[in-house]
């Protein structure tokens, strides 16, 4: 009788789809972000035009985060140089901002020297983006 009960239990468990594999669902990895201090750059325009921007970098692992933190002054300089070479009209649309985010990611991912790997930045997000 015990064997018949166990067999019935296994049959209904298998039939209902409640398989033990459900407990083994992969847990999504917690994202790792590095936030740069907000920066203000002069834009290429007649008169005084500025871009005030806050940037967060999503990185692939803790080693990438540590490398970015260690070399933060150089990475901020790269971002400042890249952003200051813009005119205000190239920063207004959503497409412009998406393009700039990709350019920032590419520029900041460049290896810092011949012995270091790229920084491992997987995406760039803007926390603040004000053109004045």
Short mmCIF file of N, CA and C in Angstrom, two decimals:
data_model
loop_
_atom_site.label_atom_id
_atom_site.label_comp_id
_atom_site.label_asym_id
_atom_site.label_seq_id
_atom_site.Cartn_x
_atom_site.Cartn_y
_atom_site.Cartn_z
N UNK A 1 0.82 -1.19 0.00
CA UNK A 1 0.00 0.00 0.00
C UNK A 1 0.87 1.26 0.00
N UNK A 2 1.96 1.19 0.73
CA UNK A 2 2.89 2.32 0.77
C UNK A 2 3.50 2.56 -0.61
N UNK A 3 3.84 1.49 -1.30
CA UNK A 3 4.42 1.62 -2.64
C UNK A 3 3.41 2.20 -3.61
N UNK A 4 2.15 1.81 -3.51
CA UNK A 4 1.11 2.33 -4.40
C UNK A 4 0.90 3.82 -4.13
N UNK A 5 0.93 4.23 -2.87
CA UNK A 5 0.78 5.65 -2.52
C UNK A 5 1.93 6.47 -3.07
N UNK A 6 3.16 5.96 -2.95
CA UNK A 6 4.33 6.67 -3.48
C UNK A 6 4.26 6.77 -4.99
N UNK A 7 3.84 5.68 -5.64
CA UNK A 7 3.73 5.70 -7.10
C UNK A 7 2.67 6.70 -7.54
N UNK A 8 1.54 6.75 -6.84
CA UNK A 8 0.48 7.72 -7.16
C UNK A 8 0.97 9.15 -6.98
N UNK A 9 1.68 9.38 -5.89
CA UNK A 9 2.23 10.72 -5.63
C UNK A 9 3.17 11.14 -6.77
N UNK A 10 4.09 10.24 -7.15
CA UNK A 10 5.05 10.56 -8.21
C UNK A 10 4.33 10.79 -9.54
N UNK A 11 3.29 10.00 -9.82
CA UNK A 11 2.55 10.15 -11.06
C UNK A 11 1.90 11.54 -11.12
N UNK A 12 1.21 11.95 -10.07
CA UNK A 12 0.52 13.24 -10.08
C UNK A 12 1.49 14.43 -10.02
N UNK A 13 2.61 14.27 -9.37
CA UNK A 13 3.62 15.33 -9.35
C UNK A 13 4.18 15.53 -10.75
N UNK A 14 4.49 14.45 -11.42
CA UNK A 14 5.05 14.53 -12.77
C UNK A 14 4.01 15.09 -13.73
N UNK A 15 2.77 14.66 -13.59
CA UNK A 15 1.70 15.11 -14.48
C UNK A 15 1.38 16.59 -14.29
N UNK A 16 1.45 17.10 -13.06
CA UNK A 16 1.10 18.50 -12.81
C UNK A 16 2.24 19.45 -13.20
N UNK A 17 3.38 18.89 -13.54
CA UNK A 17 4.49 19.74 -13.99
C UNK A 17 5.31 20.29 -12.85
N UNK A 18 5.02 19.95 -11.62
CA UNK A 18 5.79 20.44 -10.48
C UNK A 18 7.04 19.59 -10.36
N UNK A 19 8.01 19.87 -11.16
CA UNK A 19 9.24 19.09 -11.18
C UNK A 19 10.26 19.72 -10.24
N UNK A 20 11.16 18.91 -9.73
CA UNK A 20 12.20 19.44 -8.85
C UNK A 20 13.10 20.46 -9.57
N UNK A 21 13.10 20.49 -10.88
CA UNK A 21 13.93 21.44 -11.62
C UNK A 21 13.52 22.88 -11.37
N UNK A 22 12.26 23.10 -10.94
CA UNK A 22 11.81 24.46 -10.66
C UNK A 22 12.63 25.09 -9.55
N UNK A 23 13.05 24.32 -8.61
CA UNK A 23 13.85 24.84 -7.51
C UNK A 23 15.24 25.25 -7.98
N UNK A 24 15.67 24.76 -9.13
CA UNK A 24 17.00 25.05 -9.64
C UNK A 24 17.02 26.19 -10.64
N UNK A 25 15.98 27.04 -10.64
CA UNK A 25 15.97 28.18 -11.56
C UNK A 25 17.17 29.08 -11.28
N UNK A 26 17.83 29.56 -12.33
CA UNK A 26 18.99 30.42 -12.10
C UNK A 26 18.55 31.77 -11.51
N UNK A 27 19.29 32.22 -10.54
CA UNK A 27 19.03 33.51 -9.92
C UNK A 27 19.76 34.57 -10.73
N UNK A 28 19.05 35.63 -11.16
CA UNK A 28 19.74 36.66 -11.94
C UNK A 28 20.84 37.31 -11.11
N UNK A 29 21.95 37.62 -11.80
CA UNK A 29 23.06 38.25 -11.11
C UNK A 29 22.71 39.68 -10.72
N UNK A 30 23.19 40.08 -9.58
CA UNK A 30 22.97 41.44 -9.10
C UNK A 30 23.86 42.37 -9.93
N UNK A 31 23.29 43.44 -10.51
CA UNK A 31 24.10 44.33 -11.33
C UNK A 31 25.11 45.10 -10.47
N UNK A 32 26.23 45.43 -11.08
CA UNK A 32 27.27 46.19 -10.41
C UNK A 32 27.42 47.52 -11.14
N UNK A 33 27.24 48.62 -10.42
CA UNK A 33 27.32 49.96 -11.00
C UNK A 33 28.44 50.76 -10.35
N UNK A 34 29.05 51.62 -11.14
CA UNK A 34 30.01 52.60 -10.65
C UNK A 34 29.49 53.96 -11.11
N UNK A 35 29.28 54.86 -10.16
CA UNK A 35 28.75 56.17 -10.48
C UNK A 35 29.89 57.20 -10.50
N UNK A 36 29.98 57.92 -11.60
CA UNK A 36 30.95 59.00 -11.70
C UNK A 36 30.36 60.25 -11.07
N UNK A 37 31.22 61.07 -10.49
CA UNK A 37 30.76 62.36 -9.97
C UNK A 37 30.19 63.15 -11.14
N UNK A 38 29.12 63.92 -10.92
CA UNK A 38 28.59 64.74 -12.02
C UNK A 38 29.66 65.68 -12.57
N UNK A 39 29.58 65.95 -13.86
CA UNK A 39 30.57 66.83 -14.49
C UNK A 39 29.87 67.86 -15.36
N UNK A 40 30.52 68.99 -15.50
CA UNK A 40 30.02 70.07 -16.35
C UNK A 40 31.11 70.39 -17.36
N UNK A 41 30.74 70.43 -18.64
CA UNK A 41 31.71 70.72 -19.70
C UNK A 41 31.20 71.86 -20.56
N UNK A 42 32.14 72.63 -21.10
CA UNK A 42 31.82 73.66 -22.08
C UNK A 42 31.56 72.98 -23.41
N UNK A 43 30.54 73.42 -24.10
CA UNK A 43 30.22 72.87 -25.42
C UNK A 43 30.78 73.76 -26.51
N UNK A 44 30.90 73.22 -27.70
CA UNK A 44 31.37 73.96 -28.86
C UNK A 44 30.22 74.76 -29.44
N UNK A 45 30.10 76.02 -29.02
CA UNK A 45 29.00 76.86 -29.49
C UNK A 45 29.38 78.32 -29.30
N UNK A 46 28.72 79.18 -30.08
CA UNK A 46 28.90 80.60 -29.86
C UNK A 46 28.21 80.96 -28.56
N UNK A 47 28.83 81.82 -27.80
CA UNK A 47 28.29 82.10 -26.48
C UNK A 47 28.67 80.98 -25.53
N UNK A 48 28.18 81.05 -24.35
CA UNK A 48 28.52 80.04 -23.35
C UNK A 48 27.41 79.01 -23.26
N UNK A 49 27.72 77.80 -23.64
CA UNK A 49 26.80 76.67 -23.54
C UNK A 49 27.50 75.57 -22.76
N UNK A 50 26.72 74.93 -21.88
CA UNK A 50 27.28 73.91 -21.00
C UNK A 50 26.46 72.64 -21.06
N UNK A 51 27.13 71.54 -20.75
CA UNK A 51 26.46 70.27 -20.53
C UNK A 51 26.79 69.83 -19.12
N UNK A 52 25.76 69.60 -18.32
CA UNK A 52 25.93 69.04 -16.97
C UNK A 52 25.41 67.61 -17.05
N UNK A 53 26.27 66.66 -16.73
CA UNK A 53 25.91 65.26 -16.92
C UNK A 53 26.36 64.41 -15.73
N UNK A 54 25.49 63.48 -15.34
CA UNK A 54 25.82 62.46 -14.35
C UNK A 54 25.79 61.11 -15.04
N UNK A 55 26.81 60.30 -14.81
CA UNK A 55 26.96 59.03 -15.54
C UNK A 55 27.12 57.88 -14.55
N UNK A 56 26.43 56.78 -14.83
CA UNK A 56 26.64 55.52 -14.11
C UNK A 56 27.08 54.47 -15.11
N UNK A 57 28.07 53.69 -14.71
CA UNK A 57 28.61 52.63 -15.56
C UNK A 57 28.20 51.28 -14.99
N UNK A 58 27.62 50.44 -15.81
CA UNK A 58 27.31 49.07 -15.40
C UNK A 58 28.50 48.22 -15.84
N UNK A 59 29.06 47.45 -14.89
CA UNK A 59 30.27 46.67 -15.18
C UNK A 59 29.99 45.18 -15.01
N UNK A 60 30.86 44.37 -15.60
CA UNK A 60 30.61 42.92 -15.62
C UNK A 60 30.97 42.20 -14.33
N UNK A 61 31.91 42.75 -13.53
CA UNK A 61 32.29 42.06 -12.31
C UNK A 61 33.01 43.01 -11.35
N UNK A 62 33.32 42.50 -10.16
CA UNK A 62 33.96 43.31 -9.13
C UNK A 62 35.38 43.74 -9.54
N UNK A 63 36.07 42.90 -10.30
CA UNK A 63 37.42 43.26 -10.76
C UNK A 63 37.35 44.48 -11.68
N UNK A 64 36.35 44.53 -12.54
CA UNK A 64 36.16 45.69 -13.42
C UNK A 64 35.87 46.94 -12.59
N UNK A 65 35.02 46.79 -11.59
CA UNK A 65 34.69 47.91 -10.72
C UNK A 65 35.95 48.45 -10.03
N UNK A 66 36.76 47.54 -9.50
CA UNK A 66 37.99 47.95 -8.80
C UNK A 66 38.94 48.69 -9.74
N UNK A 67 39.06 48.21 -10.98
CA UNK A 67 39.94 48.85 -11.96
C UNK A 67 39.43 50.25 -12.29
N UNK A 68 38.12 50.40 -12.45
CA UNK A 68 37.54 51.71 -12.77
C UNK A 68 37.76 52.69 -11.62
N UNK A 69 37.53 52.23 -10.41
CA UNK A 69 37.73 53.10 -9.24
C UNK A 69 39.19 53.53 -9.14
N UNK A 70 40.10 52.60 -9.38
CA UNK A 70 41.53 52.90 -9.29
C UNK A 70 41.96 53.94 -10.33
N UNK A 71 41.40 53.88 -11.52
CA UNK A 71 41.80 54.77 -12.60
C UNK A 71 40.76 55.86 -12.88
N UNK A 72 39.92 56.17 -11.91
CA UNK A 72 38.83 57.13 -12.10
C UNK A 72 39.28 58.48 -12.66
N UNK A 73 40.38 59.09 -12.19
CA UNK A 73 40.77 60.39 -12.77
C UNK A 73 41.00 60.33 -14.28
N UNK A 74 41.65 59.29 -14.75
CA UNK A 74 41.90 59.17 -16.18
C UNK A 74 40.60 58.92 -16.96
N UNK A 75 39.71 58.11 -16.42
CA UNK A 75 38.45 57.83 -17.09
C UNK A 75 37.56 59.07 -17.14
N UNK A 76 37.52 59.84 -16.05
CA UNK A 76 36.75 61.10 -16.05
C UNK A 76 37.30 62.06 -17.10
N UNK A 77 38.62 62.11 -17.21
CA UNK A 77 39.24 62.98 -18.21
C UNK A 77 38.84 62.56 -19.62
N UNK A 78 38.84 61.27 -19.88
CA UNK A 78 38.41 60.78 -21.20
C UNK A 78 36.97 61.20 -21.49
N UNK A 79 36.10 61.05 -20.49
CA UNK A 79 34.68 61.41 -20.67
C UNK A 79 34.54 62.91 -20.91
N UNK A 80 35.27 63.72 -20.14
CA UNK A 80 35.20 65.18 -20.30
C UNK A 80 35.65 65.60 -21.70
N UNK A 81 36.75 65.04 -22.17
CA UNK A 81 37.24 65.38 -23.50
C UNK A 81 36.25 64.97 -24.59
N UNK A 82 35.66 63.80 -24.44
CA UNK A 82 34.69 63.32 -25.42
C UNK A 82 33.45 64.21 -25.46
N UNK A 83 32.93 64.57 -24.29
CA UNK A 83 31.69 65.34 -24.23
C UNK A 83 31.89 66.81 -24.59
N UNK A 84 33.05 67.36 -24.32
CA UNK A 84 33.27 68.78 -24.60
C UNK A 84 33.45 69.06 -26.09
N UNK A 85 33.58 68.04 -26.86
CA UNK A 85 33.77 68.19 -28.31
C UNK A 85 32.43 68.11 -29.04
N UNK A 86 31.36 68.60 -28.43
CA UNK A 86 30.00 68.52 -28.99
C UNK A 86 29.40 69.90 -29.13
N UNK A 87 28.43 69.99 -30.02
CA UNK A 87 27.62 71.21 -30.13
C UNK A 87 26.28 70.91 -29.48
N UNK A 88 25.61 71.93 -28.93
CA UNK A 88 24.34 71.69 -28.23
C UNK A 88 23.29 70.98 -29.08
N UNK A 89 23.24 71.28 -30.38
CA UNK A 89 22.20 70.67 -31.22
C UNK A 89 22.43 69.17 -31.46
N UNK A 90 23.61 68.64 -31.11
CA UNK A 90 23.87 67.20 -31.26
C UNK A 90 23.62 66.44 -29.97
N UNK A 91 22.99 67.10 -29.00
CA UNK A 91 22.76 66.48 -27.70
C UNK A 91 21.30 66.47 -27.27
N UNK A 92 20.40 66.82 -28.15
CA UNK A 92 19.01 67.05 -27.75
C UNK A 92 18.09 65.84 -27.83
N UNK A 93 18.15 65.06 -28.88
CA UNK A 93 17.18 63.98 -29.07
C UNK A 93 17.58 62.73 -28.28
N UNK A 94 16.63 61.83 -28.14
CA UNK A 94 16.89 60.55 -27.48
C UNK A 94 17.94 59.77 -28.24
N UNK A 95 17.88 59.83 -29.56
CA UNK A 95 18.88 59.13 -30.39
C UNK A 95 20.27 59.70 -30.14
N UNK A 96 20.37 61.04 -30.00
CA UNK A 96 21.65 61.67 -29.71
C UNK A 96 22.21 61.14 -28.39
N UNK A 97 21.38 61.07 -27.38
CA UNK A 97 21.83 60.61 -26.06
C UNK A 97 22.22 59.14 -26.10
N UNK A 98 21.50 58.33 -26.85
CA UNK A 98 21.84 56.91 -27.00
C UNK A 98 23.19 56.77 -27.69
N UNK A 99 23.41 57.57 -28.73
CA UNK A 99 24.68 57.54 -29.45
C UNK A 99 25.84 57.98 -28.54
N UNK A 100 25.61 59.04 -27.77
CA UNK A 100 26.65 59.53 -26.86
C UNK A 100 26.97 58.47 -25.80
N UNK A 101 25.96 57.80 -25.27
CA UNK A 101 26.19 56.74 -24.28
C UNK A 101 27.07 55.64 -24.87
N UNK A 102 26.81 55.26 -26.11
CA UNK A 102 27.63 54.22 -26.76
C UNK A 102 29.06 54.71 -26.97
N UNK A 103 29.22 55.98 -27.33
CA UNK A 103 30.56 56.54 -27.52
C UNK A 103 31.32 56.61 -26.19
N UNK A 104 30.63 57.00 -25.12
CA UNK A 104 31.26 57.04 -23.80
C UNK A 104 31.69 55.63 -23.40
N UNK A 105 30.82 54.66 -23.61
CA UNK A 105 31.17 53.27 -23.27
C UNK A 105 32.41 52.83 -24.03
N UNK A 106 32.45 53.08 -25.32
CA UNK A 106 33.58 52.68 -26.14
C UNK A 106 34.87 53.38 -25.68
N UNK A 107 34.78 54.67 -25.43
CA UNK A 107 35.96 55.44 -25.01
C UNK A 107 36.47 54.98 -23.64
N UNK A 108 35.57 54.77 -22.70
CA UNK A 108 35.99 54.38 -21.36
C UNK A 108 36.43 52.92 -21.29
N UNK A 109 36.02 52.11 -22.24
CA UNK A 109 36.43 50.70 -22.27
C UNK A 109 37.81 50.51 -22.89
N UNK A 110 38.34 51.52 -23.58
CA UNK A 110 39.68 51.39 -24.15
C UNK A 110 40.67 51.04 -23.04
N UNK A 111 41.57 50.08 -23.27
CA UNK A 111 42.54 49.73 -22.23
C UNK A 111 43.33 50.96 -21.77
N UNK A 112 43.61 51.00 -20.48
CA UNK A 112 44.33 52.14 -19.90
C UNK A 112 45.82 52.10 -20.20
N UNK A 113 46.36 50.92 -20.41
CA UNK A 113 47.75 50.76 -20.85
C UNK A 113 47.88 49.40 -21.52
N UNK A 114 49.09 49.07 -21.96
CA UNK A 114 49.31 47.83 -22.71
C UNK A 114 49.15 46.56 -21.87
N UNK A 115 49.23 46.69 -20.56
CA UNK A 115 49.17 45.49 -19.72
C UNK A 115 47.80 45.24 -19.11
N UNK A 116 46.90 46.22 -19.18
CA UNK A 116 45.58 46.07 -18.57
C UNK A 116 44.52 45.70 -19.61
N UNK A 117 43.54 44.89 -19.20
CA UNK A 117 42.44 44.57 -20.11
C UNK A 117 41.47 45.75 -20.19
N UNK A 118 40.53 45.73 -21.13
CA UNK A 118 39.48 46.76 -21.15
C UNK A 118 38.74 46.76 -19.81
N UNK A 119 38.07 47.85 -19.50
CA UNK A 119 37.45 48.02 -18.19
C UNK A 119 36.25 47.12 -17.92
N UNK A 120 35.62 46.54 -18.90
CA UNK A 120 34.48 45.66 -18.67
C UNK A 120 33.18 46.41 -18.44
N UNK A 121 33.04 47.57 -19.07
CA UNK A 121 31.81 48.36 -18.96
C UNK A 121 30.81 47.77 -19.95
N UNK A 122 29.64 47.35 -19.44
CA UNK A 122 28.63 46.74 -20.31
C UNK A 122 27.57 47.72 -20.76
N UNK A 123 27.37 48.82 -20.01
CA UNK A 123 26.43 49.86 -20.45
C UNK A 123 26.69 51.15 -19.70
N UNK A 124 26.20 52.24 -20.29
CA UNK A 124 26.33 53.58 -19.72
C UNK A 124 24.93 54.15 -19.56
N UNK A 125 24.65 54.69 -18.38
CA UNK A 125 23.36 55.33 -18.11
C UNK A 125 23.61 56.77 -17.68
N UNK A 126 22.71 57.65 -18.09
CA UNK A 126 22.79 59.04 -17.66
C UNK A 126 21.82 59.25 -16.51
N UNK A 127 22.32 59.79 -15.41
CA UNK A 127 21.49 60.14 -14.26
C UNK A 127 21.00 61.58 -14.37
N UNK A 128 21.83 62.41 -14.97
CA UNK A 128 21.54 63.82 -15.19
C UNK A 128 22.03 64.17 -16.58
N UNK A 129 21.27 64.98 -17.30
CA UNK A 129 21.70 65.39 -18.64
C UNK A 129 21.03 66.73 -18.94
N UNK A 130 21.76 67.83 -18.69
CA UNK A 130 21.20 69.17 -18.84
C UNK A 130 22.09 69.98 -19.75
N UNK A 131 21.53 70.51 -20.82
CA UNK A 131 22.23 71.41 -21.73
C UNK A 131 21.72 72.81 -21.45
N UNK A 132 22.63 73.72 -21.15
CA UNK A 132 22.25 75.12 -20.89
C UNK A 132 23.04 76.03 -21.80
#
